[in-house]
Each structure stands twice: as structure tokens, then as C-alpha cells.
Amino acid sequence: MRKWTSILVSLLVIYTVYHDVTKGTLIHHQETTAHVQQEKQKKFSLPYQTVEIKAGDTLVSIVEQQQKGPLPVPIDTLIRDFESLNPGVKATALQIGKSYKIPVYRK
């Protein structure tokens, strides 16, 4: 009796894993996540300018130069906007010689 129970449980586990990988929640979750990200990009189009980083540049100094004045938004907003325009890049880790999308704010 134990052998049959363990065989049935094993078959059930194998079927569940197969179904989950081929048709189940894992693939559906990835597709849904990609779809949500595409929708956010369509709804949220932040104007930006591509800038190559030079020695001494910071995110704040670049935006202040663009604006020809003080920072027009809170720093938290600037960092969030920069990181959304440049996925996988931290605002504190700009590299000299690389180009980044810098948000442009209207006065």
C-alpha cells in the first residue's frame, strides 16, 4: 500500500511541475510582468536627453546645467526618474565616458 501511495504522489508532483512549467503560473507571471512594464512605458513617457558623462559630473550638476538654475524637482524624484530611464543603473554609480538618459524637466 505504501508503494502505491508513493507512486501516486510522485506522479502527481511530476504532473504538477510539468503543468506549471508549460501552461501554469510561471510563464503567465512572466508574460504579465512584461505586459505591465510595456503599459507603464506607454503611459509614462518622460522627456530625456542623452548625455555622455565627463569627469566631475553628477546627476544633479547635469540637470542644473540643463535648467540653467537650481534643481526643479526633489532629489528623490530625480533619482527615481533617472533609474526608470536607465534600468539597472544606479544614480550614484555614473561612469565617465558612458552615455545615460537624463530626465528633462520643464520650468
mmCIF file of C-alpha atoms in Angstrom, residues 25-90:
data_model
loop_
_atom_site.group_PDB
_atom_site.id
_atom_site.type_symbol
_atom_site.label_atom_id
_atom_site.label_comp_id
_atom_site.label_asym_id
_atom_site.label_seq_id
_atom_site.Cartn_x
_atom_site.Cartn_y
_atom_site.Cartn_z
ATOM 1 C CA THR A 25 1.673 30.303 -13.284
ATOM 2 C CA LEU A 26 5.381 30.687 -14.019
ATOM 3 C CA ILE A 27 5.031 31.562 -17.699
ATOM 4 C CA HIS A 28 1.832 33.507 -17.121
ATOM 5 C CA HIS A 29 3.553 35.599 -14.442
ATOM 6 C CA GLN A 30 6.464 36.452 -16.753
ATOM 7 C CA GLU A 31 4.139 37.452 -19.586
ATOM 8 C CA THR A 32 2.007 39.540 -17.241
ATOM 9 C CA THR A 33 5.072 41.302 -15.809
ATOM 10 C CA ALA A 34 6.385 42.117 -19.287
ATOM 11 C CA HIS A 35 2.943 43.369 -20.343
ATOM 12 C CA VAL A 36 2.638 45.627 -17.274
ATOM 13 C CA GLN A 37 6.093 47.095 -17.900
ATOM 14 C CA GLN A 38 5.213 47.840 -21.537
ATOM 15 C CA GLU A 39 1.978 49.529 -20.469
ATOM 16 C CA LYS A 40 3.833 51.675 -17.929
ATOM 17 C CA GLN A 41 6.313 52.774 -20.594
ATOM 18 C CA LYS A 42 3.468 53.739 -22.937
ATOM 19 C CA LYS A 43 1.648 55.756 -20.265
ATOM 20 C CA PHE A 44 4.759 57.313 -18.734
ATOM 21 C CA SER A 45 6.916 58.988 -21.343
ATOM 22 C CA LEU A 46 9.345 61.235 -19.544
ATOM 23 C CA PRO A 47 11.293 63.584 -21.819
ATOM 24 C CA TYR A 48 15.019 62.949 -21.652
ATOM 25 C CA GLN A 49 18.322 63.933 -23.161
ATOM 26 C CA THR A 50 21.233 61.555 -23.730
ATOM 27 C CA VAL A 51 24.376 62.879 -22.062
ATOM 28 C CA GLU A 52 27.918 61.496 -22.017
ATOM 29 C CA ILE A 53 29.417 61.689 -18.526
ATOM 30 C CA LYS A 54 32.623 63.669 -18.081
ATOM 31 C CA ALA A 55 34.936 63.812 -15.067
ATOM 32 C CA GLY A 56 33.284 65.648 -12.175
ATOM 33 C CA ASP A 57 29.729 65.263 -13.480
ATOM 34 C CA THR A 58 26.974 64.284 -11.096
ATOM 35 C CA LEU A 59 23.323 63.713 -11.873
ATOM 36 C CA VAL A 60 22.343 66.880 -10.020
ATOM 37 C CA SER A 61 25.008 69.012 -11.722
ATOM 38 C CA ILE A 62 23.944 67.804 -15.180
ATOM 39 C CA VAL A 63 20.266 68.624 -14.558
ATOM 40 C CA GLU A 64 21.153 72.016 -13.081
ATOM 41 C CA GLN A 65 23.235 72.790 -16.193
ATOM 42 C CA GLN A 66 20.309 71.811 -18.424
ATOM 43 C CA GLN A 67 17.934 74.006 -16.417
ATOM 44 C CA LYS A 68 20.449 76.859 -16.080
ATOM 45 C CA GLY A 69 19.399 77.092 -12.461
ATOM 46 C CA PRO A 70 18.544 75.088 -9.354
ATOM 47 C CA LEU A 71 17.106 71.592 -9.397
ATOM 48 C CA PRO A 72 13.388 71.915 -10.334
ATOM 49 C CA VAL A 73 12.262 68.689 -8.570
ATOM 50 C CA PRO A 74 13.117 66.896 -5.319
ATOM 51 C CA ILE A 75 16.243 64.733 -5.489
ATOM 52 C CA ASP A 76 14.179 61.590 -4.800
ATOM 53 C CA THR A 77 12.098 62.299 -7.908
ATOM 54 C CA LEU A 78 15.208 62.921 -9.993
ATOM 55 C CA ILE A 79 16.782 59.639 -8.871
ATOM 56 C CA ARG A 80 13.572 57.657 -9.479
ATOM 57 C CA ASP A 81 13.149 59.184 -12.967
ATOM 58 C CA PHE A 82 16.808 58.597 -13.871
ATOM 59 C CA GLU A 83 16.688 54.964 -12.757
ATOM 60 C CA SER A 84 13.434 54.363 -14.668
ATOM 61 C CA LEU A 85 15.014 55.756 -17.855
ATOM 62 C CA ASN A 86 18.193 53.708 -17.304
ATOM 63 C CA PRO A 87 17.122 50.283 -15.980
ATOM 64 C CA GLY A 88 19.793 48.544 -13.932
ATOM 65 C CA VAL A 89 21.831 51.728 -13.411
ATOM 66 C CA LYS A 90 22.115 53.404 -10.019
#
